[in-house]
GROMACS .gro file of C-alpha atoms in nm:
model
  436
    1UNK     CA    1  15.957   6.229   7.959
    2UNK     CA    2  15.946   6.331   8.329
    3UNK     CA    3  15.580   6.242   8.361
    4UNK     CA    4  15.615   5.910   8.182
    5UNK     CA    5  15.957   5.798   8.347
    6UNK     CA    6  16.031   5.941   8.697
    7UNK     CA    7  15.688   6.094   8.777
    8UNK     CA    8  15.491   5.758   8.668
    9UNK     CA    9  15.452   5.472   8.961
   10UNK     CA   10  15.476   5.083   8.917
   11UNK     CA   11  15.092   5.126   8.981
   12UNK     CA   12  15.030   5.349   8.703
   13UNK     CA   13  14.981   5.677   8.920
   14UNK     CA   14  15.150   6.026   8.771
   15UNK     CA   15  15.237   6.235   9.033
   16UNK     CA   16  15.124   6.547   8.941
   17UNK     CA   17  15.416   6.784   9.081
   18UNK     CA   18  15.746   6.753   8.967
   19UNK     CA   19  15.999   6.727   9.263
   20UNK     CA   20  16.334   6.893   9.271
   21UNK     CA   21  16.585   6.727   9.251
   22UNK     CA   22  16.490   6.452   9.080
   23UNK     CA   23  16.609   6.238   9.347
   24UNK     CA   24  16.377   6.353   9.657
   25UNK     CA   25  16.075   6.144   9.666
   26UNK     CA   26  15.761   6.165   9.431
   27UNK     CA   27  15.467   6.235   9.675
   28UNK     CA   28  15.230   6.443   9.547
   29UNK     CA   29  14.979   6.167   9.443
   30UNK     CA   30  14.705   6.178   9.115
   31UNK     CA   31  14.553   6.461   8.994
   32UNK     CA   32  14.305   6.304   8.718
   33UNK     CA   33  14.313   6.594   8.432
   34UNK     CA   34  14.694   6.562   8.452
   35UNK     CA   35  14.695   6.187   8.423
   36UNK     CA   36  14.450   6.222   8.133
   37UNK     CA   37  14.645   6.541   7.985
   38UNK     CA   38  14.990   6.328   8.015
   39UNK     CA   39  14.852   6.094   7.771
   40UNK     CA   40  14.706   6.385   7.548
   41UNK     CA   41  15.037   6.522   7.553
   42UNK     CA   42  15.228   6.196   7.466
   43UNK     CA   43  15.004   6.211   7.140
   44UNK     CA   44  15.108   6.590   7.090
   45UNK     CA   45  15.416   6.541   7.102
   46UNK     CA   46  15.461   6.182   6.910
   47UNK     CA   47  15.259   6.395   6.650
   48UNK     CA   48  15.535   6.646   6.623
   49UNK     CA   49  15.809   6.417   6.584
   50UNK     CA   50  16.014   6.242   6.273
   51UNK     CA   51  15.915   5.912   6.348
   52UNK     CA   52  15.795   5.679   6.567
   53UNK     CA   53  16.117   5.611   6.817
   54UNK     CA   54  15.940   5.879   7.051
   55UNK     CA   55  15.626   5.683   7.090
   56UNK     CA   56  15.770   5.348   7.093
   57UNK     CA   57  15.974   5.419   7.365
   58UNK     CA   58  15.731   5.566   7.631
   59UNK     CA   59  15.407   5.374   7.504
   60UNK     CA   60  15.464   5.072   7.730
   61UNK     CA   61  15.440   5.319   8.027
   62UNK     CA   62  15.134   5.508   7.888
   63UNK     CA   63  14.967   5.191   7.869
   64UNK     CA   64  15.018   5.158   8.249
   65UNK     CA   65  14.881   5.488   8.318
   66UNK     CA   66  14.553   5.383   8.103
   67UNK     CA   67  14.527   5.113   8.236
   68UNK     CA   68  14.507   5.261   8.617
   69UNK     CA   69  14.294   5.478   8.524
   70UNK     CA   70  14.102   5.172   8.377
   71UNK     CA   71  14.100   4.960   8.718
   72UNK     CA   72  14.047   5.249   8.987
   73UNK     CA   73  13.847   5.523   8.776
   74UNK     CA   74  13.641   5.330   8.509
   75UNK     CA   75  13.648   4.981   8.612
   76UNK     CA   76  13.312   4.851   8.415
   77UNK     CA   77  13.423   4.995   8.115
   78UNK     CA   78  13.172   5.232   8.040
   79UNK     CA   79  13.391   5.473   7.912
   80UNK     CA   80  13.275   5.712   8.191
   81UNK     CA   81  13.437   5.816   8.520
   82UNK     CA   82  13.208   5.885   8.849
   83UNK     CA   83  13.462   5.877   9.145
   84UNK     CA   84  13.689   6.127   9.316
   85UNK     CA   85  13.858   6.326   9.040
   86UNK     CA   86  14.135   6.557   9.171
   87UNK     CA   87  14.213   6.825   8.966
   88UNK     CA   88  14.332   7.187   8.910
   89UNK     CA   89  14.071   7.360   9.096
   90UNK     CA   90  14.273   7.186   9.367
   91UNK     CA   91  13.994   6.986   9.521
   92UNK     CA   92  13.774   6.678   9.406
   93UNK     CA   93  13.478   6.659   9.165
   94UNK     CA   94  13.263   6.355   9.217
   95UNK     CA   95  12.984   6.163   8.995
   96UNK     CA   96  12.991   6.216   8.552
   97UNK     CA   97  13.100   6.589   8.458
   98UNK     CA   98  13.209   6.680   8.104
   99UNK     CA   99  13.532   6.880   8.258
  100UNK     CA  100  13.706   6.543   8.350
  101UNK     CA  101  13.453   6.335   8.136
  102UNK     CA  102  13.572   6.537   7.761
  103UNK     CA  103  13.936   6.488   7.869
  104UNK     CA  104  13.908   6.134   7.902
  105UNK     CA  105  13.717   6.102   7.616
  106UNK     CA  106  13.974   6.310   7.393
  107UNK     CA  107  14.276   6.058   7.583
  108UNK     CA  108  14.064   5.719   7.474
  109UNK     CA  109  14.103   5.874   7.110
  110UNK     CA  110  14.450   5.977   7.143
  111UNK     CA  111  14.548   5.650   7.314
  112UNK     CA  112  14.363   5.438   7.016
  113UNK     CA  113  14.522   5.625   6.731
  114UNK     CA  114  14.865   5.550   6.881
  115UNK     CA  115  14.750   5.211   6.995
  116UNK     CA  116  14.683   5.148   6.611
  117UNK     CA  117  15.018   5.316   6.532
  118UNK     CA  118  15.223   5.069   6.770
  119UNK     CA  119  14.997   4.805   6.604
  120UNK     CA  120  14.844   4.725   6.918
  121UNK     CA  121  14.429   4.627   6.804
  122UNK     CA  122  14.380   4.484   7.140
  123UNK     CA  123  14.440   4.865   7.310
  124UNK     CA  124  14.287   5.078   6.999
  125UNK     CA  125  13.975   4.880   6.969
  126UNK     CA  126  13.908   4.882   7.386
  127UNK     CA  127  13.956   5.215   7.355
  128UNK     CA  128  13.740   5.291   7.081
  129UNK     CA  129  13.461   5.134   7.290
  130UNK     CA  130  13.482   5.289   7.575
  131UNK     CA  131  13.493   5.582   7.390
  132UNK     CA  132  13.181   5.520   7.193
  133UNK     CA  133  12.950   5.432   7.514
  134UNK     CA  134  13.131   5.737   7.717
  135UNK     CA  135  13.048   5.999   7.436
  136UNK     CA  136  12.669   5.893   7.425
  137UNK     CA  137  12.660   5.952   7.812
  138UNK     CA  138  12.866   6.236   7.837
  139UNK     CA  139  12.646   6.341   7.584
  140UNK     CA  140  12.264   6.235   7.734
  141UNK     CA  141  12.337   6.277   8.124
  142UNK     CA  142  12.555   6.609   8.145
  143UNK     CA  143  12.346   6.786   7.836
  144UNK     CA  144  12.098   7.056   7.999
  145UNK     CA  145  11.956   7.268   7.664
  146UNK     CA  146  12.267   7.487   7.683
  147UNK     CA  147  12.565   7.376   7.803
  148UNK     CA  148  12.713   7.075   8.017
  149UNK     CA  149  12.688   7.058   8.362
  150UNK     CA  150  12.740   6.776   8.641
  151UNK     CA  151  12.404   6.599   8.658
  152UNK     CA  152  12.466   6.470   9.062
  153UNK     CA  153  12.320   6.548   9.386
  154UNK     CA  154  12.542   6.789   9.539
  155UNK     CA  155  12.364   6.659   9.891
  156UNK     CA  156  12.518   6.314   9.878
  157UNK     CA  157  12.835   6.348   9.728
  158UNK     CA  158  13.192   6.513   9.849
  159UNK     CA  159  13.406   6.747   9.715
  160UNK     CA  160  13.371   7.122   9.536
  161UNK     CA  161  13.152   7.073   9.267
  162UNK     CA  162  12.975   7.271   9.028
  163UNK     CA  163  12.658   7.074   8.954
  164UNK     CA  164  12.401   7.281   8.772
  165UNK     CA  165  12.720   7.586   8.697
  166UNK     CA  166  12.810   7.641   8.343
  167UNK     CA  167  13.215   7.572   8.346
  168UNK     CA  168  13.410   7.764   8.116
  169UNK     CA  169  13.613   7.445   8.121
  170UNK     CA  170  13.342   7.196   8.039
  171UNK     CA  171  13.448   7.106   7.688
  172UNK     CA  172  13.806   7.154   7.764
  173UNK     CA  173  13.862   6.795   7.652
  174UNK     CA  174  13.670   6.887   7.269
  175UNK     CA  175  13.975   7.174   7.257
  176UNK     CA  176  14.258   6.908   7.314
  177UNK     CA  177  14.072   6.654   7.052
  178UNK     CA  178  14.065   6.957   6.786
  179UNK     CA  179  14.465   7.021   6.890
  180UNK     CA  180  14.512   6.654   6.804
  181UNK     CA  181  14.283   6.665   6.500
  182UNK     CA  182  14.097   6.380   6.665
  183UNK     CA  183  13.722   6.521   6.549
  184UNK     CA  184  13.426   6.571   6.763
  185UNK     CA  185  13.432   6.374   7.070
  186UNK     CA  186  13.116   6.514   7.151
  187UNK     CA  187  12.789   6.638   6.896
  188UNK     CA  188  12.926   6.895   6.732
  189UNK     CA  189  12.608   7.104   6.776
  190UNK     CA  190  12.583   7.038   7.123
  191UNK     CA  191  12.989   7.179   7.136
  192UNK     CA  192  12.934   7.474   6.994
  193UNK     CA  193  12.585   7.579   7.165
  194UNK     CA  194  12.781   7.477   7.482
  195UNK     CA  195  13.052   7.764   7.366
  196UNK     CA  196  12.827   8.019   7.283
  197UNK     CA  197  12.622   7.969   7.699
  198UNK     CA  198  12.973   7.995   7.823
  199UNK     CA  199  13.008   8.303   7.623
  200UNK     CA  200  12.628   8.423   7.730
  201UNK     CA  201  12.662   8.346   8.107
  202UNK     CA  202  13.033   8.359   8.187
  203UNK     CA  203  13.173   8.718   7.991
  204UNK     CA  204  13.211   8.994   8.210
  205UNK     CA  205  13.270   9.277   7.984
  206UNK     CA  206  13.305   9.493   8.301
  207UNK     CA  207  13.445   9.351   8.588
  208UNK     CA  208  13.355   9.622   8.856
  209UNK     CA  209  13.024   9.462   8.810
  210UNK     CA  210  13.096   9.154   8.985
  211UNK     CA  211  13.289   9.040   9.307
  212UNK     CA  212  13.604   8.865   9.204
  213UNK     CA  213  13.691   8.607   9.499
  214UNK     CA  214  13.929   8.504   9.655
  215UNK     CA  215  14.157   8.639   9.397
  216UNK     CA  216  14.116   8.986   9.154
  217UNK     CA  217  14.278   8.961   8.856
  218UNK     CA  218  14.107   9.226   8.646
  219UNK     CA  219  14.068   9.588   8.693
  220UNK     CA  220  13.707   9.728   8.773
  221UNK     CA  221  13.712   9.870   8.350
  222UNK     CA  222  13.866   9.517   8.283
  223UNK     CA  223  13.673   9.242   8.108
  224UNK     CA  224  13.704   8.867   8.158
  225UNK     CA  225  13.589   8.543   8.150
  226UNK     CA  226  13.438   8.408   8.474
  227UNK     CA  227  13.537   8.033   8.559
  228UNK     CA  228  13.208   7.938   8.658
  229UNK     CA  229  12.898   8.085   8.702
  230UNK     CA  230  12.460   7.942   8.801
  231UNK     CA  231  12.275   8.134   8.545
  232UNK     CA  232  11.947   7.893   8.654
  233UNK     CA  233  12.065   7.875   9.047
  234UNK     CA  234  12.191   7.603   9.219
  235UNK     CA  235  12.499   7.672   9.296
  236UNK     CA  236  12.622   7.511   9.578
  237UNK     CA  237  12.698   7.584   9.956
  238UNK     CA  238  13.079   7.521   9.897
  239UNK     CA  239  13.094   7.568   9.520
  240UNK     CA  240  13.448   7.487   9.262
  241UNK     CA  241  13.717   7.678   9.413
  242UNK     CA  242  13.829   7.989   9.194
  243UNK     CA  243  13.491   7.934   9.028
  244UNK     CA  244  13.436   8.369   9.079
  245UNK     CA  245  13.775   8.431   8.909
  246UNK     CA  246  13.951   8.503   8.553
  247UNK     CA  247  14.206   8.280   8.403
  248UNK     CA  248  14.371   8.418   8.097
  249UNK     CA  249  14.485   8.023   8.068
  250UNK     CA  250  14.088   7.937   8.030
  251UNK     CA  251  14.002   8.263   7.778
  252UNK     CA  252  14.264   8.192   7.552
  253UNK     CA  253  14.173   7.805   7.551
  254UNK     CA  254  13.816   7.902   7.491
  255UNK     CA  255  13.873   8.164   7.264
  256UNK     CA  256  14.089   7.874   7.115
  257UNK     CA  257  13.818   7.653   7.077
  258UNK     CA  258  13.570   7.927   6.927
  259UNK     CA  259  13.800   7.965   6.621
  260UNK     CA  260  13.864   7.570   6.580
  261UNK     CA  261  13.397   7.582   6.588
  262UNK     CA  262  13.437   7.827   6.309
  263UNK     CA  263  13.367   8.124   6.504
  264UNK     CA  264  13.679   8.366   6.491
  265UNK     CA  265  13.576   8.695   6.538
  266UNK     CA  266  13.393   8.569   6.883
  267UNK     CA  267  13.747   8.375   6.976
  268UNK     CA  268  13.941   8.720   6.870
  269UNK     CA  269  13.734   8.937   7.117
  270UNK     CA  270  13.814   8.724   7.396
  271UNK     CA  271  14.195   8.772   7.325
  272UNK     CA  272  14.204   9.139   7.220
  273UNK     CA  273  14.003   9.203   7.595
  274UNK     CA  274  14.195   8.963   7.771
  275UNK     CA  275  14.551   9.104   7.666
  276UNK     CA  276  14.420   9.429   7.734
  277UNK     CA  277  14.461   9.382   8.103
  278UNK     CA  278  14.822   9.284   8.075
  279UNK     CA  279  14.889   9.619   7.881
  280UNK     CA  280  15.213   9.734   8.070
  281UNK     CA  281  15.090  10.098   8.061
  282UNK     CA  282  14.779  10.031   8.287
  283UNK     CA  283  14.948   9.825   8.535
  284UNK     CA  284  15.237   9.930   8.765
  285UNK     CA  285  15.520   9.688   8.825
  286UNK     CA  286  15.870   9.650   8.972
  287UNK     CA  287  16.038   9.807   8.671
  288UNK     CA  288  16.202  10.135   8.793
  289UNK     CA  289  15.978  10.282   8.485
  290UNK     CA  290  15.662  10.215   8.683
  291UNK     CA  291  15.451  10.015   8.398
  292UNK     CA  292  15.414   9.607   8.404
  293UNK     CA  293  15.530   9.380   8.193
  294UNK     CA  294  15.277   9.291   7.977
  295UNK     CA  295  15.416   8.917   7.932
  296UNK     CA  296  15.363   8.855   8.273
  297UNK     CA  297  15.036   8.695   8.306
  298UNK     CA  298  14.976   8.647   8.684
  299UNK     CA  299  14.736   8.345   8.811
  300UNK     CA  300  14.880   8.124   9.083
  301UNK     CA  301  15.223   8.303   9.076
  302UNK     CA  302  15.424   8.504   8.789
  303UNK     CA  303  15.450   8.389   8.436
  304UNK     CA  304  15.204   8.143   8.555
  305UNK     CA  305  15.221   7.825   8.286
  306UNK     CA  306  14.838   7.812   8.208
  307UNK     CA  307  14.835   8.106   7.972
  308UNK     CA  308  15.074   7.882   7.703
  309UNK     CA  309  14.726   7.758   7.624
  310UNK     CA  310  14.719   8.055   7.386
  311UNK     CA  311  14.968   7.873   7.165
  312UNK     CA  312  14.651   7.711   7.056
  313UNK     CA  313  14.538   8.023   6.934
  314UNK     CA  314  14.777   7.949   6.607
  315UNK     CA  315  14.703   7.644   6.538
  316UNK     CA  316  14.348   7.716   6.525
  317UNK     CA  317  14.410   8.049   6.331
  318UNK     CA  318  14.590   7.818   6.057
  319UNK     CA  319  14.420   7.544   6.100
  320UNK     CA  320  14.744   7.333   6.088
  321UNK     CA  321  14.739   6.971   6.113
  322UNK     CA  322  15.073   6.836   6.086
  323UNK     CA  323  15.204   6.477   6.161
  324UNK     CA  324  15.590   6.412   6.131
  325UNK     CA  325  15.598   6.033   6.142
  326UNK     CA  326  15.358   6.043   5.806
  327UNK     CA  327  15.498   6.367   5.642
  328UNK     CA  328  15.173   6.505   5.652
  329UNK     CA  329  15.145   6.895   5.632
  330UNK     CA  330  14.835   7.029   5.640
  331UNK     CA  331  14.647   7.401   5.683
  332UNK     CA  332  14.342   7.555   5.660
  333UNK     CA  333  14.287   7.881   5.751
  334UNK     CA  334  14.039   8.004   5.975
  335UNK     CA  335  14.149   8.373   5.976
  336UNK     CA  336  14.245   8.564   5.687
  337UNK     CA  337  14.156   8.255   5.474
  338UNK     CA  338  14.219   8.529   5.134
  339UNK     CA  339  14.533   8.703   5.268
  340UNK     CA  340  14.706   8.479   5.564
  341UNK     CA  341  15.070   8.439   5.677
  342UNK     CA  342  15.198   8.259   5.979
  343UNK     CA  343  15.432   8.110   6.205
  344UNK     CA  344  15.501   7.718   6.195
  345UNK     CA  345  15.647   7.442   6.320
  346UNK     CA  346  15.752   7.148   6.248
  347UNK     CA  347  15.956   6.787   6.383
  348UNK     CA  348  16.343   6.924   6.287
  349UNK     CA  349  16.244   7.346   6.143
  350UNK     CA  350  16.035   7.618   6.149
  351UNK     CA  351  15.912   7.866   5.901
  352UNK     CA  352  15.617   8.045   5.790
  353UNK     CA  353  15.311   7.951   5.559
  354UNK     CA  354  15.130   8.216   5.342
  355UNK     CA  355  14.826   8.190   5.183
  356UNK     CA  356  14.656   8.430   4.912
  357UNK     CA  357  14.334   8.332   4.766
  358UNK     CA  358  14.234   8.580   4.428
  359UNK     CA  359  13.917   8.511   4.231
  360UNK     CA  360  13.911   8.103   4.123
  361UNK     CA  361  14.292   8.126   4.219
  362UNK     CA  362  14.470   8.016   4.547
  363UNK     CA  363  14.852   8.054   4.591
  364UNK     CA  364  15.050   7.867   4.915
  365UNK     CA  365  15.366   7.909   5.005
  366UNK     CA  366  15.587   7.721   5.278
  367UNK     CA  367  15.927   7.874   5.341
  368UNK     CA  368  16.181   7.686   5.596
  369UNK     CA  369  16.384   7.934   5.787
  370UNK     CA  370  16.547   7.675   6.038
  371UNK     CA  371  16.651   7.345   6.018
  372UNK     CA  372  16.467   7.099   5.765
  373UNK     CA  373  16.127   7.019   5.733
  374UNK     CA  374  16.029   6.638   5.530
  375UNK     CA  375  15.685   6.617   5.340
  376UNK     CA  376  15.487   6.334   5.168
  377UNK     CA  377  15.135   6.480   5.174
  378UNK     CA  378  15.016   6.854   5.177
  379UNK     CA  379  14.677   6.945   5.219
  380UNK     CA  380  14.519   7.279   5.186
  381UNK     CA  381  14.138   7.411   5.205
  382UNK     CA  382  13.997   7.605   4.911
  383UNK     CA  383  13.646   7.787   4.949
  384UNK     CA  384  13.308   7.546   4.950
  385UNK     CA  385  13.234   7.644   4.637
  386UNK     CA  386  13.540   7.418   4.461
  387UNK     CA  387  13.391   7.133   4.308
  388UNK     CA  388  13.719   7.076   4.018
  389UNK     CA  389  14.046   7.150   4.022
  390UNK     CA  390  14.141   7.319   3.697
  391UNK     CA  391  14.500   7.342   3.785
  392UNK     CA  392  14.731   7.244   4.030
  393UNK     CA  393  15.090   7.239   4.071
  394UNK     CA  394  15.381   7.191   4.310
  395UNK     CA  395  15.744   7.402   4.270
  396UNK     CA  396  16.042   7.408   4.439
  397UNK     CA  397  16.293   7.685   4.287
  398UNK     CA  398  16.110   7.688   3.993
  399UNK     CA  399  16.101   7.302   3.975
  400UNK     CA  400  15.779   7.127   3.910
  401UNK     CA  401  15.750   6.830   4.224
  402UNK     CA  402  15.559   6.489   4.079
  403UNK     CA  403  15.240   6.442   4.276
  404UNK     CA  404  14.914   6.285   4.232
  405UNK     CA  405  14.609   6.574   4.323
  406UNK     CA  406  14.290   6.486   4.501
  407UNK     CA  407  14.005   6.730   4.557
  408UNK     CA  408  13.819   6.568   4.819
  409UNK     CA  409  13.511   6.809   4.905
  410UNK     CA  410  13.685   7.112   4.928
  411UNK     CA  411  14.056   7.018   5.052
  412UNK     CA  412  14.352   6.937   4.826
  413UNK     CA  413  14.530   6.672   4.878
  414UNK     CA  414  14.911   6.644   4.752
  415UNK     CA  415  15.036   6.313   4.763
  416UNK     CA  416  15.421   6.320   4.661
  417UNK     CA  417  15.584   6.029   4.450
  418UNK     CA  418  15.870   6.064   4.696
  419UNK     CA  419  15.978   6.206   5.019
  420UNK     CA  420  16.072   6.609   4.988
  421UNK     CA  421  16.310   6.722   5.255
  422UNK     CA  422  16.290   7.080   5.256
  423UNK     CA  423  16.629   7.265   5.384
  424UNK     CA  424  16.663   7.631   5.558
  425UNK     CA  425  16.613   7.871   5.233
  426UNK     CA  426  16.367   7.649   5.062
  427UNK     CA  427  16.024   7.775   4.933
  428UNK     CA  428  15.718   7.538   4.887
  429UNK     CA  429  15.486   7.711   4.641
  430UNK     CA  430  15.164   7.542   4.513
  431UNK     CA  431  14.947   7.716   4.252
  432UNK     CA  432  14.591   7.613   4.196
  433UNK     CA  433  14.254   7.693   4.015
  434UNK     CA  434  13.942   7.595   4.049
  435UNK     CA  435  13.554   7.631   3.905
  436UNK     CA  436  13.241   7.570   4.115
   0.00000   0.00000   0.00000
């Protein structure tokens, strides 16, 4: 609310620090991935809400910060962005890039499915164009054979840049779109050959074996994921800054994104290694006990906000899509698809889903601990070899729910005759069978 009320100028601008108190004056000026991210997050959280009175009342003002971005970043409406983009590598990246390129891409989708929501056609359909043209040359200029890089001649143009570097950050904007459920903003193949160069060039598994500059935030034994790296040369006189460091925030959105591609056990590396180095037992601290605290995950300062990006790491794990304002629940496993349990959330409670899959047999359950959670559609994901349901039912305390049941490929859809407001104490089960 800060970024879309106080923070937001009559121009469209987000100031991209957050004053205190609220009543000194807003200075700090645009930072582009923050003015996209704002509108990402709008979506988010609009997504995670009862209903629509979230939306409704900040859309007006998201609007305005589209639309700047419209006149002063993409003004021909090509659905790409080649000017000064200020960002968190505090500096300026100039000419197309698929760091700031894939975020604006995932905010033209996020923007158009809550343009369509407000019933606003005139908003969702100009952003679906610009998305369409921008993904195609996104896609065609920045592709190199392996990953996406910044097609621009460093020569001419200001700023740090990373031209021919491979970005752990490039598809950053592909990460937020899976988040959002939003689909590939990008080819999918291209995405996930893109994840496994990143993997290739940018994993150190030791360190020691590379100068960290100007910051170290591994150990010599350590391993981590470099920011950026030139595997074919090129990189530049006065390159991204923090481009020869590792950002937990970055691993944990990559390793993130590996799991959403389908590739967990590559995505679970990344985490085991990268919470290794925060093991309180290798690291001294201020504790009178000598050992760190192991929650403290250092990058520009303490309990630095980047590494929430590992909250991702759920959703992806258990593949949960849920919108409030449509009562949709939905998840679909990625890990431990035959024996899974987890934490979730919802608009008003939490709770934890479980899912056992025997034989032809699949069991789910959802259990409310807090508060109350309303459903009109559940979805779950049986194995690709489901073509017919052989049985399928929905109980609360024993209680058989009335729904109509869709397979459609290999997901079942629930759709409830009515509303079902689940309260703390409640247990969801759904039993099903299937043959091939």
């Amino acid at each position: 609310s800060k970024d879309l009320g106080i923070q937001l100028t009559e121009e469209g601008v987000i100031h991209h620090r957050l004053a205190l108190p609220l009543s000194a004056e807003r200075a700090s000026g645009e930072a582009l991935d923050g003015q996209l991210g704002t509108l990402l997050k709008l979506y988010r959280e609009y997504r995670r809400c009862p209903d629509d009175k979230f939306l409704r009342k900040w859309w007006e003002n998201a609007k305005r910060a589209l639309q700047f971005v419209w006149r002063n970043h993409d003004p021909e409406g090509k659905g790409v962005i080649r000017d000064r983009q200020f960002n968190t590598y505090d500096d300026a990246v100039y000419e197309l890039n698929s760091f700031i390129g894939s975020l604006y891409l995932a905010a033209l989708r996020a923007m158009e499915e809550m343009a369509l929501r407000m019933g606003d056609s005139a908003t969702a359909e100009e952003c679906r164009k610009r998305f369409e043209l921008g993904s195609e040359s996104v896609a065609a200029e920045c592709w190199d054979g392996e990953y996406f890089m910044q097609p621009a001649d460093l020569e001419t143009i200001e700023g740090r840049n990373y031209g021919k570097g491979c970005l752990s950050d490039q598809v950053v904007g592909q990460w937020w779109a899976h988040i959002l459920r939003l689909g590939h903003i990008l080819p999918s193949e291209k995405v996930r050959v893109a994840l496994e160069s990143i993997l290739k060039y940018n994993w150190m598994e030791r360190m020691g074996d590379f100068k960290q500059n100007p910051r170290v935030y591994a150990g010599p034994e350590d391993s981590g994921l470099l920011c950026c790296t030139w595997p074919k040369g090129g990189r530049p006189k006065v390159p991204i800054l923090y481009c020869d460091e590792a950002w937990t925030g970055i691993e944990y959105q990559v390793a993130g994104h590996l799991i959403f591609e389908g590739m967990a056990e590559r995505g679970a590396e990344i985490v085991r290694k990268a919470r290794r180095r925060s093991n309180g037992k290798l690291r001294p601290g201020t504790h009178p006990s000598g050992v760190g605290n192991p929650w403290n995950e250092i990058e520009c300062g303490d309990h630095y906000a980047r590494a929430m990006s590992s909250y991702a790491l759920l959703l992806a794990a258990q593949g949960q899509d849920y919108e409030g304002p449509a009562g949709r629940i939905a998840f679909h496993p990625a890990i431990g698809g035959e024996c899974h349990r987890s934490f979730f959330s919802a608009a008003e409670g939490w709770g934890s889903f479980e899912q056992v899959r025997e034989g032809t047999a699949q069991r789910e359950a959802v259990f409310v601990a807090w508060g109350r959670v309303e459903a009109r559609e559940l979805r779950f994901t049986l194995p690709t070899e489901a073509r017919e349901l052989t049985e399928s039912r929905l109980l609360l305390s024993g209680n058989a729910i009335p729904c109509a049941v869709v397979l459609e490929s290999n997901v079942a859809r629930f759709a409830l005759a009515k509303p079902l407001a689940l309260a703390a104490g409640d247990r969801l089960l759904v039993e099903m069978a299937w043959r091939a």
